[in-house]
Coordinates of N, CA and C and ligand atoms in Angstrom, one line a residue:
M1 N -54.7 -34.9 -22.3 CA -53.5 -34.1 -22.5 C -52.5 -35.0 -23.2
Q2 N -51.6 -34.3 -24.0 CA -50.6 -35.0 -24.8 C -49.2 -34.6 -24.4
I3 N -48.3 -35.4 -24.7 CA -46.9 -35.1 -24.6 C -46.6 -33.8 -25.4
L4 N -45.7 -33.0 -24.9 CA -45.5 -31.7 -25.5 C -44.7 -31.9 -26.9
K5 N -45.0 -31.0 -27.8 CA -44.2 -31.2 -29.1 C -42.8 -30.5 -28.9
L6 N -41.9 -31.0 -29.7 CA -40.5 -30.4 -29.6 C -40.5 -29.0 -30.2
K7 N -39.6 -28.1 -29.6 CA -39.6 -26.7 -30.0 C -39.0 -26.7 -31.4
K8 N -39.5 -25.8 -32.2 CA -39.1 -25.7 -33.6 C -38.1 -24.5 -33.8
T9 N -37.9 -23.8 -32.7 CA -37.0 -22.5 -32.8 C -35.9 -22.5 -31.8
I10 N -34.9 -21.7 -32.0 CA -33.8 -21.6 -31.0 C -34.3 -20.8 -29.8
I11 N -35.0 -19.7 -30.1 CA -35.6 -18.9 -29.0 C -37.1 -19.1 -28.9
Y12 N -37.6 -19.3 -27.7 CA -39.0 -19.6 -27.5 C -39.5 -18.7 -26.3
G13 N -40.8 -18.3 -26.3 CA -41.3 -17.6 -25.3 C -41.4 -16.1 -25.7
P14 N -41.5 -15.2 -24.6 CA -41.2 -15.5 -23.2 C -42.4 -16.3 -22.6
V15 N -42.0 -17.1 -21.6 CA -42.9 -17.8 -20.9 C -43.0 -17.3 -19.4
N16 N -44.2 -17.4 -18.8 CA -44.3 -17.1 -17.4 C -44.1 -18.3 -16.6
S17 N -42.8 -18.3 -16.1 CA -42.3 -19.6 -15.4 C -42.6 -19.5 -13.9
R18 N -43.0 -20.5 -13.3 CA -43.3 -20.5 -11.9 C -42.0 -20.2 -11.1
R19 N -40.8 -20.7 -11.7 CA -39.6 -20.6 -11.0 C -38.7 -19.3 -11.4
L20 N -38.9 -18.9 -12.7 CA -38.0 -17.9 -13.2 C -38.8 -16.7 -13.7
R21 N -40.0 -16.6 -13.3 CA -40.9 -15.5 -13.7 C -40.9 -15.3 -15.2
K22 N -40.7 -14.1 -15.7 CA -40.8 -13.9 -17.2 C -39.5 -14.3 -17.8
S23 N -39.5 -15.4 -18.6 CA -38.3 -16.0 -19.0 C -38.3 -16.3 -20.5
L24 N -37.2 -15.9 -21.2 CA -37.1 -16.2 -22.6 C -36.2 -17.4 -22.7
G25 N -36.7 -18.5 -23.4 CA -35.9 -19.7 -23.4 C -35.0 -19.8 -24.6
I26 N -33.9 -20.5 -24.4 CA -33.0 -20.9 -25.5 C -32.9 -22.4 -25.6
N27 N -33.2 -22.9 -26.8 CA -33.2 -24.3 -27.1 C -32.0 -24.6 -28.0
L28 N -31.1 -25.4 -27.4 CA -29.9 -25.7 -28.2 C -30.0 -27.1 -28.8
S29 N -31.1 -27.8 -28.8 CA -31.3 -29.2 -29.3 C -31.7 -29.2 -30.7
P30 N -31.5 -30.4 -31.4 CA -32.1 -30.6 -32.7 C -33.6 -30.4 -32.6
I31 N -34.2 -30.0 -33.7 CA -35.7 -29.7 -33.7 C -36.5 -30.9 -34.3
K32 N -35.8 -31.9 -34.9 CA -36.6 -33.0 -35.5 C -36.9 -34.2 -34.5
Y33 N -36.0 -34.4 -33.5 CA -36.2 -35.5 -32.6 C -35.4 -35.2 -31.3
K34 N -35.9 -35.9 -30.3 CA -35.3 -35.7 -29.0 C -34.0 -36.3 -28.7
V35 N -33.0 -35.6 -28.4 CA -31.6 -36.2 -28.0 C -31.4 -35.7 -26.6
C36 N -31.0 -36.6 -25.7 CA -30.6 -36.2 -24.4 C -29.7 -37.3 -23.8
S37 N -29.0 -36.9 -22.7 CA -28.2 -37.9 -22.0 C -29.0 -38.6 -20.9
F38 N -30.3 -38.3 -20.8 CA -31.2 -38.9 -19.8 C -32.5 -39.3 -20.7
N39 N -33.3 -40.2 -20.0 CA -34.5 -40.6 -20.7 C -35.5 -40.7 -19.5
C40 N -35.8 -39.6 -18.9 CA -36.6 -39.5 -17.7 C -38.0 -40.0 -17.9
V41 N -38.5 -40.8 -16.8 CA -39.8 -41.3 -16.9 C -40.9 -40.3 -17.0
Y42 N -40.6 -39.0 -16.5 CA -41.5 -38.0 -16.4 C -41.4 -37.0 -17.5
C43 N -40.5 -37.2 -18.4 CA -40.2 -36.1 -19.4 C -41.5 -35.8 -20.2
H44 N -41.7 -34.4 -20.2 CA -43.0 -34.1 -21.0 C -42.7 -34.0 -22.5
Y45 N -41.5 -34.3 -22.9 CA -41.3 -34.3 -24.4 C -41.3 -35.8 -24.9
G46 N -41.7 -36.7 -24.1 CA -41.8 -38.1 -24.4 C -40.4 -38.8 -24.2
W47 N -40.3 -40.0 -24.7 CA -39.1 -40.8 -24.5 C -38.0 -40.2 -25.4
T48 N -36.8 -40.4 -24.9 CA -35.6 -39.9 -25.7 C -35.4 -40.7 -27.0
K49 N -35.3 -40.2 -28.1 CA -35.0 -41.1 -29.3 C -33.5 -41.5 -29.4
Y50 N -32.6 -40.5 -29.1 CA -31.2 -40.8 -29.1 C -30.7 -40.5 -27.8
L51 N -30.3 -41.6 -27.0 CA -29.8 -41.4 -25.6 C -28.3 -41.3 -25.8
T52 N -27.7 -40.1 -25.6 CA -26.3 -40.0 -25.7 C -25.7 -38.8 -25.1
S53 N -24.4 -38.9 -24.7 CA -23.8 -37.7 -24.1 C -22.9 -37.0 -25.1
D54 N -22.8 -37.6 -26.4 CA -22.0 -37.1 -27.4 C -22.8 -36.6 -28.6
L55 N -22.8 -35.3 -28.8 CA -23.6 -34.9 -29.9 C -22.9 -34.7 -31.2
S56 N -21.7 -35.2 -31.3 CA -20.9 -35.0 -32.5 C -21.5 -35.6 -33.8
D57 N -22.4 -36.6 -33.6 CA -23.1 -37.1 -34.9 C -24.3 -36.2 -35.3
F58 N -24.6 -35.3 -34.4 CA -25.7 -34.4 -34.6 C -25.4 -33.0 -35.0
E59 N -24.0 -32.7 -35.2 CA -23.6 -31.3 -35.3 C -24.4 -30.5 -36.3
D60 N -24.7 -31.2 -37.5 CA -25.3 -30.5 -38.6 C -26.7 -29.9 -38.2
E61 N -27.2 -30.5 -37.2 CA -28.6 -30.2 -36.8 C -28.6 -29.3 -35.5
L62 N -27.5 -28.9 -35.1 CA -27.4 -28.1 -33.9 C -27.3 -26.6 -34.3
P63 N -27.9 -25.6 -33.6 CA -27.7 -24.3 -33.9 C -26.2 -23.8 -33.7
R64 N -25.8 -23.0 -34.7 CA -24.4 -22.5 -34.6 C -24.4 -21.3 -33.6
P65 N -23.3 -21.0 -32.9 CA -23.2 -20.0 -31.9 C -23.7 -18.7 -32.5
G66 N -23.2 -18.2 -33.6 CA -23.6 -17.0 -34.2 C -25.1 -16.9 -34.5
A67 N -25.8 -18.1 -34.8 CA -27.2 -18.0 -35.1 C -28.0 -17.9 -33.8
V68 N -27.5 -18.4 -32.7 CA -28.1 -18.2 -31.4 C -28.1 -16.8 -31.0
K69 N -26.9 -16.1 -31.2 CA -26.8 -14.7 -30.8 C -27.8 -13.9 -31.6
K70 N -27.8 -14.2 -32.9 CA -28.6 -13.4 -33.8 C -30.1 -13.5 -33.4
A71 N -30.5 -14.7 -33.2 CA -32.0 -15.0 -32.9 C -32.3 -14.3 -31.5
L72 N -31.3 -14.4 -30.6 CA -31.6 -13.7 -29.3 C -31.7 -12.2 -29.5
E73 N -30.8 -11.6 -30.3 CA -30.8 -10.2 -30.5 C -32.2 -9.7 -31.1
Y74 N -32.7 -10.5 -32.0 CA -34.0 -10.2 -32.6 C -35.1 -10.0 -31.5
F75 N -35.1 -10.9 -30.5 CA -36.1 -10.8 -29.4 C -35.7 -9.7 -28.5
L76 N -34.4 -9.5 -28.2 CA -34.1 -8.5 -27.1 C -34.4 -7.1 -27.7
E77 N -34.3 -6.9 -29.0 CA -34.5 -5.6 -29.6 C -36.0 -5.2 -29.4
K78 N -36.8 -6.1 -29.0 CA -38.2 -5.8 -28.8 C -38.5 -5.3 -27.4
N79 N -37.5 -5.2 -26.6 CA -37.6 -4.5 -25.3 C -38.6 -5.3 -24.5
L80 N -38.5 -6.6 -24.2 CA -39.5 -7.4 -23.7 C -39.6 -7.4 -22.1
K81 N -38.7 -6.7 -21.4 CA -38.7 -6.6 -19.9 C -38.7 -8.0 -19.3
L82 N -37.6 -8.7 -19.5 CA -37.5 -10.1 -19.0 C -36.9 -10.2 -17.7
D83 N -37.2 -11.2 -16.9 CA -36.5 -11.5 -15.7 C -35.3 -12.5 -16.0
Y84 N -35.5 -13.4 -16.9 CA -34.4 -14.4 -17.2 C -34.3 -14.6 -18.7
I85 N -33.1 -14.9 -19.2 CA -32.9 -15.7 -20.4 C -32.4 -17.0 -19.9
T86 N -33.1 -18.1 -20.4 CA -32.9 -19.4 -19.8 C -32.5 -20.4 -20.8
F87 N -31.3 -21.0 -20.6 CA -30.9 -22.2 -21.4 C -31.7 -23.4 -20.9
S88 N -32.6 -23.9 -21.7 CA -33.4 -25.0 -21.2 C -33.8 -25.9 -22.5
G89 N -34.9 -25.6 -23.1 CA -35.3 -26.4 -24.3 C -35.8 -27.8 -24.0
D90 N -35.7 -28.6 -25.1 CA -36.3 -29.9 -24.9 C -35.3 -31.0 -25.0
G91 N -34.0 -30.7 -24.5 CA -33.0 -31.8 -24.4 C -32.1 -31.1 -23.3
E92 N -30.8 -31.6 -23.4 CA -29.9 -31.0 -22.4 C -29.0 -30.0 -23.0
P93 N -29.1 -28.7 -22.6 CA -28.4 -27.6 -23.3 C -26.9 -27.7 -23.2
T94 N -26.3 -28.3 -22.1 CA -24.9 -28.3 -21.9 C -24.2 -29.3 -22.8
L95 N -25.0 -30.1 -23.5 CA -24.4 -31.2 -24.4 C -23.9 -30.5 -25.7
H96 N -24.4 -29.3 -26.0 CA -24.0 -28.6 -27.2 C -22.5 -28.5 -27.2
P97 N -21.7 -28.9 -28.1 CA -20.3 -28.8 -28.1 C -19.7 -27.4 -28.0
D98 N -20.5 -26.4 -28.4 CA -20.0 -25.0 -28.3 C -20.8 -24.3 -27.1
F99 N -21.2 -25.0 -26.1 CA -22.1 -24.4 -25.1 C -21.3 -23.2 -24.4
E100 N -20.0 -23.3 -24.1 CA -19.4 -22.1 -23.5 C -19.3 -21.0 -24.4
E101 N -19.0 -21.2 -25.6 CA -18.9 -20.1 -26.5 C -20.3 -19.4 -26.7
I102 N -21.4 -20.3 -26.7 CA -22.7 -19.7 -26.8 C -23.1 -18.9 -25.6
V103 N -22.7 -19.3 -24.4 CA -23.0 -18.6 -23.1 C -22.2 -17.2 -23.3
D104 N -21.0 -17.2 -23.8 CA -20.3 -15.9 -23.9 C -21.1 -14.9 -24.9
L105 N -21.6 -15.5 -26.0 CA -22.3 -14.6 -26.9 C -23.6 -14.2 -26.4
V106 N -24.3 -15.0 -25.6 CA -25.6 -14.6 -25.0 C -25.4 -13.5 -24.0
I107 N -24.3 -13.6 -23.2 CA -24.0 -12.6 -22.2 C -23.7 -11.3 -22.9
E108 N -23.0 -11.3 -24.0 CA -22.6 -10.2 -24.8 C -23.9 -9.5 -25.3
A109 N -24.8 -10.3 -25.9 CA -26.1 -9.7 -26.5 C -26.9 -9.2 -25.4
K110 N -27.0 -9.8 -24.2 CA -27.8 -9.4 -23.1 C -27.2 -8.1 -22.5
D111 N -25.9 -8.0 -22.3 CA -25.3 -6.8 -21.8 C -25.5 -5.6 -22.7
S112 N -25.6 -5.8 -24.0 CA -25.8 -4.6 -24.8 C -27.2 -4.3 -25.0
L113 N -28.2 -5.3 -24.9 CA -29.5 -5.0 -25.3 C -30.5 -5.1 -24.1
S114 N -30.2 -5.8 -23.0 CA -31.1 -6.0 -21.9 C -30.3 -6.2 -20.6
P115 N -29.5 -5.2 -20.2 CA -28.5 -5.5 -19.2 C -29.1 -5.9 -17.8
R116 N -30.3 -5.6 -17.5 CA -30.8 -6.0 -16.2 C -31.3 -7.5 -16.2
T117 N -31.5 -8.1 -17.3 CA -32.0 -9.4 -17.4 C -30.9 -10.4 -16.9
K118 N -31.2 -11.4 -16.2 CA -30.3 -12.4 -15.7 C -30.2 -13.7 -16.6
I119 N -29.2 -14.4 -16.5 CA -29.1 -15.6 -17.3 C -29.2 -16.8 -16.5
A120 N -30.0 -17.8 -16.8 CA -30.1 -19.1 -16.1 C -29.8 -20.2 -16.9
V121 N -29.2 -21.3 -16.3 CA -29.1 -22.5 -17.0 C -29.9 -23.6 -16.3
L122 N -30.7 -24.3 -16.9 CA -31.4 -25.5 -16.4 C -30.7 -26.8 -17.0
S123 N -30.1 -27.6 -16.1 CA -29.3 -28.7 -16.7 C -29.6 -30.0 -15.9
N124 N -29.4 -31.1 -16.6 CA -29.6 -32.4 -15.8 C -28.4 -32.8 -15.1
S125 N -27.3 -32.0 -15.0 CA -26.1 -32.3 -14.2 C -25.2 -33.3 -14.8
S126 N -25.5 -33.9 -16.0 CA -24.7 -35.0 -16.5 C -23.4 -34.6 -17.1
T127 N -23.2 -33.3 -17.3 CA -21.9 -32.9 -18.1 C -21.0 -32.1 -17.2
L128 N -21.3 -32.1 -15.8 CA -20.5 -31.3 -14.9 C -19.0 -31.7 -14.8
H129 N -18.7 -33.0 -15.2 CA -17.4 -33.4 -15.2 C -16.5 -32.7 -16.3
K130 N -17.2 -32.0 -17.2 CA -16.5 -31.3 -18.3 C -16.0 -29.9 -17.8
K131 N -14.8 -29.6 -17.9 CA -14.3 -28.3 -17.4 C -15.0 -27.1 -18.2
K132 N -15.2 -27.3 -19.5 CA -15.8 -26.2 -20.2 C -17.3 -25.9 -19.8
V133 N -18.0 -26.9 -19.4 CA -19.3 -26.7 -18.8 C -19.2 -26.0 -17.5
R134 N -18.3 -26.5 -16.6 CA -18.2 -25.8 -15.3 C -17.8 -24.4 -15.5
D135 N -16.9 -24.1 -16.4 CA -16.4 -22.7 -16.7 C -17.6 -21.9 -17.2
A136 N -18.5 -22.5 -18.0 CA -19.6 -21.7 -18.6 C -20.6 -21.4 -17.5
L137 N -20.8 -22.3 -16.6 CA -21.8 -22.1 -15.5 C -21.3 -21.0 -14.6
K138 N -20.0 -20.8 -14.4 CA -19.5 -19.8 -13.5 C -19.8 -18.4 -14.0
K139 N -20.1 -18.3 -15.3 CA -20.4 -17.0 -15.9 C -21.9 -16.6 -15.8
V140 N -22.8 -17.5 -15.6 CA -24.2 -17.2 -15.6 C -24.7 -16.8 -14.1
D141 N -25.8 -16.2 -14.0 CA -26.4 -15.7 -12.7 C -26.9 -16.9 -12.0
L142 N -27.4 -17.9 -12.6 CA -28.1 -19.0 -11.8 C -28.0 -20.3 -12.5
S143 N -27.4 -21.3 -11.8 CA -27.4 -22.7 -12.3 C -28.3 -23.5 -11.6
V144 N -29.4 -24.1 -12.3 CA -30.3 -24.9 -11.6 C -30.2 -26.3 -12.1
L145 N -29.6 -27.1 -11.2 CA -29.1 -28.5 -11.7 C -29.9 -29.6 -11.1
K146 N -30.2 -30.6 -11.9 CA -31.1 -31.7 -11.5 C -30.5 -32.6 -10.5
L147 N -31.2 -33.1 -9.5 CA -30.9 -34.2 -8.7 C -32.3 -34.8 -8.2
D148 N -32.7 -35.7 -8.9 CA -34.1 -36.3 -8.5 C -33.9 -37.5 -7.6
C149 N -32.8 -38.0 -7.4 CA -32.6 -39.3 -6.7 C -31.4 -39.3 -5.8
G150 N -31.5 -40.1 -4.8 CA -30.4 -40.2 -3.8 C -29.7 -41.5 -3.8
N151 N -30.0 -42.4 -4.7 CA -29.2 -43.6 -4.8 C -29.3 -44.1 -6.3
E152 N -28.4 -44.8 -6.6 CA -28.1 -45.2 -8.1 C -29.3 -46.0 -8.6
E153 N -29.9 -46.9 -7.8 CA -31.1 -47.7 -8.3 C -32.2 -46.8 -8.8
A154 N -32.5 -45.8 -8.0 CA -33.6 -44.9 -8.3 C -33.2 -44.0 -9.5
F155 N -32.0 -43.6 -9.5 CA -31.5 -42.8 -10.6 C -31.6 -43.6 -12.0
K156 N -31.3 -44.8 -12.0 CA -31.4 -45.6 -13.2 C -32.9 -45.9 -13.6
K157 N -33.7 -45.9 -12.6 CA -35.2 -46.2 -12.8 C -35.8 -44.9 -13.4
V158 N -35.5 -43.8 -12.8 CA -36.2 -42.5 -13.0 C -35.6 -41.8 -14.1
N159 N -34.3 -41.6 -14.1 CA -33.6 -40.7 -15.1 C -33.1 -41.5 -16.3
R160 N -32.9 -42.9 -16.1 CA -32.5 -43.7 -17.2 C -31.4 -43.1 -18.1
P161 N -30.2 -42.9 -17.4 CA -29.1 -42.2 -18.1 C -28.4 -43.0 -19.2
C162 N -27.8 -42.4 -20.1 CA -26.9 -43.2 -21.1 C -25.7 -43.7 -20.2
C163 N -25.1 -44.7 -20.8 CA -24.2 -45.6 -20.1 C -23.0 -44.8 -19.5
S164 N -22.6 -43.7 -20.1 CA -21.4 -43.0 -19.7 C -21.6 -42.1 -18.5
V165 N -22.9 -42.0 -18.1 CA -23.2 -41.0 -16.9 C -23.1 -41.8 -15.6
S166 N -22.4 -41.2 -14.7 CA -22.2 -42.0 -13.4 C -23.0 -41.1 -12.3
F167 N -23.7 -41.8 -11.5 CA -24.4 -41.2 -10.4 C -23.4 -40.6 -9.4
D168 N -22.5 -41.4 -9.0 CA -21.5 -40.9 -8.0 C -20.7 -39.7 -8.5
Q169 N -20.3 -39.7 -9.7 CA -19.7 -38.6 -10.3 C -20.6 -37.3 -10.2
I170 N -21.9 -37.4 -10.5 CA -22.8 -36.3 -10.4 C -22.8 -35.7 -9.0
I171 N -22.9 -36.7 -8.1 CA -23.0 -36.1 -6.7 C -21.7 -35.4 -6.3
E172 N -20.6 -35.9 -6.7 CA -19.2 -35.3 -6.5 C -19.2 -33.9 -7.2
D173 N -19.6 -33.9 -8.4 CA -19.6 -32.7 -9.2 C -20.5 -31.6 -8.6
L174 N -21.7 -32.0 -8.2 CA -22.6 -31.0 -7.6 C -22.1 -30.3 -6.3
K175 N -21.3 -31.1 -5.6 CA -20.7 -30.5 -4.4 C -19.7 -29.3 -4.7
N176 N -19.2 -29.4 -6.0 CA -18.3 -28.3 -6.3 C -18.8 -27.2 -7.1
V177 N -20.1 -27.1 -7.4 CA -20.7 -26.0 -8.1 C -21.1 -25.0 -7.1
K178 N -20.5 -23.8 -7.2 CA -20.8 -22.7 -6.2 C -22.2 -22.2 -6.4
D179 N -22.9 -22.0 -5.3 CA -24.2 -21.4 -5.2 C -25.2 -22.2 -6.1
V180 N -25.0 -23.5 -6.1 CA -25.9 -24.3 -7.1 C -27.3 -24.4 -6.4
V181 N -28.4 -24.3 -7.3 CA -29.7 -24.5 -6.9 C -30.1 -25.9 -7.5
I182 N -30.6 -26.8 -6.6 CA -30.9 -28.1 -7.1 C -32.4 -28.1 -7.5
Q183 N -32.7 -28.8 -8.6 CA -34.1 -28.9 -9.1 C -34.5 -30.5 -8.9
T184 N -35.6 -30.7 -8.3 CA -36.0 -32.1 -8.1 C -37.4 -32.3 -8.5
M185 N -37.6 -33.3 -9.3 CA -39.0 -33.7 -9.7 C -39.3 -35.0 -8.9
L186 N -40.4 -35.1 -8.2 CA -40.8 -36.3 -7.5 C -42.1 -36.8 -8.2
V187 N -42.0 -38.1 -8.6 CA -43.2 -38.8 -9.2 C -43.5 -40.1 -8.4
D188 N -44.7 -40.4 -8.4 CA -45.2 -41.6 -7.7 C -45.3 -42.8 -8.6
G189 N -45.5 -43.9 -8.1 CA -45.6 -45.2 -9.0 C -44.4 -46.0 -8.9
K190 N -44.5 -47.2 -9.5 CA -43.4 -48.2 -9.4 C -42.2 -47.6 -10.1
N191 N -42.3 -46.8 -11.0 CA -41.1 -46.2 -11.6 C -40.7 -44.9 -11.1
G192 N -41.3 -44.5 -10.0 CA -41.1 -43.1 -9.4 C -40.0 -43.1 -8.4
N193 N -39.9 -42.0 -7.7 CA -38.8 -41.8 -6.6 C -39.4 -41.3 -5.3
L194 N -40.7 -41.9 -5.0 CA -41.3 -41.3 -3.8 C -41.3 -42.4 -2.7
K195 N -40.6 -43.5 -2.8 CA -40.5 -44.5 -1.7 C -39.7 -43.9 -0.6
Q196 N -40.1 -44.3 0.6 CA -39.4 -43.7 1.8 C -37.9 -43.8 1.7
K197 N -37.4 -44.9 1.2 CA -35.9 -45.1 1.2 C -35.3 -44.0 0.1
D198 N -36.1 -43.9 -1.0 CA -35.6 -43.0 -2.0 C -35.6 -41.5 -1.5
T199 N -36.6 -41.1 -0.8 CA -36.6 -39.7 -0.4 C -35.6 -39.6 0.8
D200 N -35.4 -40.6 1.6 CA -34.4 -40.5 2.7 C -33.0 -40.3 2.1
D201 N -32.8 -41.1 1.2 CA -31.4 -41.1 0.5 C -31.2 -39.8 -0.2
W202 N -32.3 -39.3 -0.8 CA -32.2 -37.9 -1.5 C -31.9 -36.8 -0.5
I203 N -32.5 -36.9 0.7 CA -32.3 -35.9 1.7 C -30.9 -35.9 2.1
E204 N -30.4 -37.2 2.4 CA -29.0 -37.3 2.8 C -28.0 -36.7 1.8
K205 N -28.3 -36.9 0.5 CA -27.4 -36.3 -0.6 C -27.5 -34.8 -0.6
I206 N -28.7 -34.2 -0.4 CA -28.9 -32.8 -0.3 C -28.0 -32.3 0.9
G207 N -28.0 -33.0 1.9 CA -27.2 -32.6 3.1 C -25.7 -32.6 2.8
T208 N -25.3 -33.5 1.9 CA -23.8 -33.5 1.6 C -23.5 -32.4 0.5
I209 N -24.4 -32.1 -0.4 CA -24.1 -31.2 -1.5 C -24.3 -29.8 -0.9
K210 N -25.1 -29.5 0.0 CA -25.3 -28.2 0.6 C -25.6 -27.2 -0.4
P211 N -26.6 -27.3 -1.3 CA -26.9 -26.3 -2.3 C -27.4 -25.0 -1.7
R212 N -27.4 -23.9 -2.4 CA -28.0 -22.7 -2.0 C -29.5 -22.9 -1.6
S213 N -30.2 -23.7 -2.4 CA -31.6 -24.0 -2.2 C -32.0 -25.1 -3.0
V214 N -33.2 -25.6 -2.8 CA -33.8 -26.7 -3.6 C -35.1 -26.3 -4.2
Q215 N -35.4 -26.6 -5.4 CA -36.7 -26.5 -6.0 C -37.3 -27.8 -6.2
L216 N -38.4 -27.9 -5.4 CA -39.1 -29.3 -5.4 C -40.5 -29.2 -6.1
Y217 N -40.8 -30.1 -7.1 CA -42.0 -30.0 -7.8 C -42.4 -31.3 -8.3
S218 N -43.6 -31.4 -8.9 CA -44.1 -32.7 -9.5 C -44.6 -32.4 -10.9
L219 N -45.3 -33.4 -11.5 CA -45.8 -33.3 -12.8 C -46.7 -32.1 -13.0
E220 N -46.5 -31.4 -14.1 CA -47.3 -30.4 -14.6 C -47.9 -30.7 -16.0
N221 N -47.2 -31.6 -16.6 CA -47.6 -32.0 -18.0 C -47.5 -33.6 -18.1
P222 N -48.1 -34.2 -19.1 CA -48.1 -35.6 -19.2 C -46.8 -36.2 -19.3
P223 N -46.4 -37.3 -18.6 CA -45.2 -37.9 -18.6 C -44.9 -38.9 -19.7
A224 N -43.6 -39.2 -20.1 CA -43.3 -40.2 -21.0 C -43.8 -41.5 -20.6
D225 N -43.7 -41.9 -19.3 CA -44.2 -43.2 -18.8 C -45.5 -42.9 -18.2
E226 N -46.5 -43.4 -18.8 CA -47.9 -43.2 -18.2 C -48.1 -43.9 -16.9
S227 N -47.2 -44.7 -16.5 CA -47.5 -45.4 -15.1 C -47.1 -44.5 -14.0
V228 N -46.3 -43.4 -14.2 CA -45.9 -42.5 -13.1 C -47.0 -41.4 -12.9
G229 N -47.2 -41.1 -11.7 CA -48.2 -40.1 -11.4 C -47.7 -38.8 -10.6
G230 N -48.4 -37.8 -10.5 CA -48.0 -36.6 -9.8 C -48.0 -36.8 -8.3
V231 N -47.4 -35.9 -7.6 CA -47.4 -36.0 -6.1 C -48.2 -34.8 -5.6
E232 N -49.0 -35.0 -4.6 CA -49.8 -33.8 -4.1 C -48.9 -32.8 -3.4
K233 N -49.4 -31.6 -3.5 CA -48.6 -30.5 -2.9 C -48.3 -30.7 -1.4
N234 N -49.3 -31.1 -0.6 CA -49.0 -31.3 0.7 C -48.0 -32.4 1.1
K235 N -47.8 -33.4 0.2 CA -46.8 -34.3 0.4 C -45.4 -33.7 0.1
L236 N -45.4 -32.9 -1.0 CA -44.1 -32.2 -1.3 C -43.8 -31.3 -0.1
E237 N -44.7 -30.6 0.4 CA -44.5 -29.6 1.6 C -43.9 -30.5 2.8
E238 N -44.5 -31.7 3.0 CA -44.0 -32.5 4.1 C -42.5 -32.9 3.9
I239 N -42.2 -33.3 2.6 CA -40.8 -33.7 2.3 C -39.8 -32.5 2.4
A240 N -40.4 -31.3 1.9 CA -39.5 -30.1 2.0 C -39.2 -29.7 3.5
K241 N -40.2 -29.8 4.4 CA -40.0 -29.5 5.8 C -39.0 -30.4 6.4
K242 N -39.1 -31.7 6.1 CA -38.2 -32.7 6.7 C -36.8 -32.5 6.2
T243 N -36.6 -32.1 4.8 CA -35.3 -31.8 4.3 C -34.7 -30.6 5.0
E244 N -35.5 -29.6 5.2 CA -35.0 -28.3 5.8 C -34.5 -28.6 7.2
K245 N -35.3 -29.5 7.9 CA -35.0 -29.8 9.3 C -33.7 -30.6 9.3
K246 N -33.5 -31.5 8.5 CA -32.3 -32.4 8.5 C -31.1 -31.8 7.9
T247 N -31.2 -30.9 7.0 CA -30.0 -30.3 6.3 C -29.8 -28.9 6.5
G248 N -30.8 -28.1 6.9 CA -30.6 -26.7 7.0 C -30.7 -26.0 5.6
V249 N -31.0 -26.8 4.5 CA -31.1 -26.1 3.2 C -32.5 -25.7 2.9
E250 N -32.7 -24.5 2.4 CA -34.0 -24.0 2.1 C -34.6 -24.8 0.9
V251 N -35.9 -25.2 1.1 CA -36.5 -26.0 0.0 C -37.8 -25.3 -0.3
K252 N -37.9 -24.9 -1.7 CA -39.2 -24.3 -2.1 C -40.0 -25.2 -3.0
V253 N -41.3 -25.4 -2.6 CA -42.2 -26.2 -3.4 C -42.9 -25.4 -4.5
Y254 N -42.9 -26.0 -5.6 CA -43.6 -25.2 -6.8 C -44.8 -26.1 -7.3
Ligands
LIG301 S1 -33.1 -34.5 -18.7 FE1 -34.8 -33.1 -19.2 S2 -35.0 -33.3 -21.5 FE2 -33.7 -35.0 -20.8 S3 -35.1 -36.7 -20.6 FE3 -34.9 -35.7 -18.6 S4 -36.6 -34.2 -18.4 FE4 -36.3 -34.8 -20.6

């Protein structure tokens, strides 16, 4: 199996997602190379070529808000019976400088052409300190935000963020997102986050954030770092049970 190729279009799918059922994806990243504020060891799009939280140098390669709306309308006019329209793609969607405006336009298109479909954002949580991102997330039906690690050391090893991203800031920001659903990838190996201390610290952070629920999963596709491996489902179930017992937060294993 190989690393997945970058998406070549703004809209992709619909895909049958384990977590979001029938979902039409929106990709707001450049199509020629991977740009992200993280460089996760498990990323199935390979290593991040440009590690940054600032996409101003890439503006010419980002889709314009009007182009996103038009591309979405083209798909919605096909009457696809979707469960979700999902901001995801192969980078971090909230890094797009016009993210809030795009969310408004996507809501507009959805309300007129597919009113029952919900809108989800999958994000790595690195931009929650920006008011415009927080405001945009308040407008969507579901915010699924990443927290793979419970301490800074593991965060730097697994997510390898760009220098402007602070682990403590992310934890504080996550506490303030209403109805947040946390998504967590666990991977094994020396660069993974499966050590006892790492999972104990992560459970403690889940207890302080008190999300609506947690989505726990492991590798489904080849990772950027070949030294990390997947985690068996029964191990994930064991961690899920322990988390629920200690925090009272529902944890679903995928
Ligand atoms: S945040 Fe997502 S896109 Fe960015 S490196 Fe991690 S897994 Fe890949």
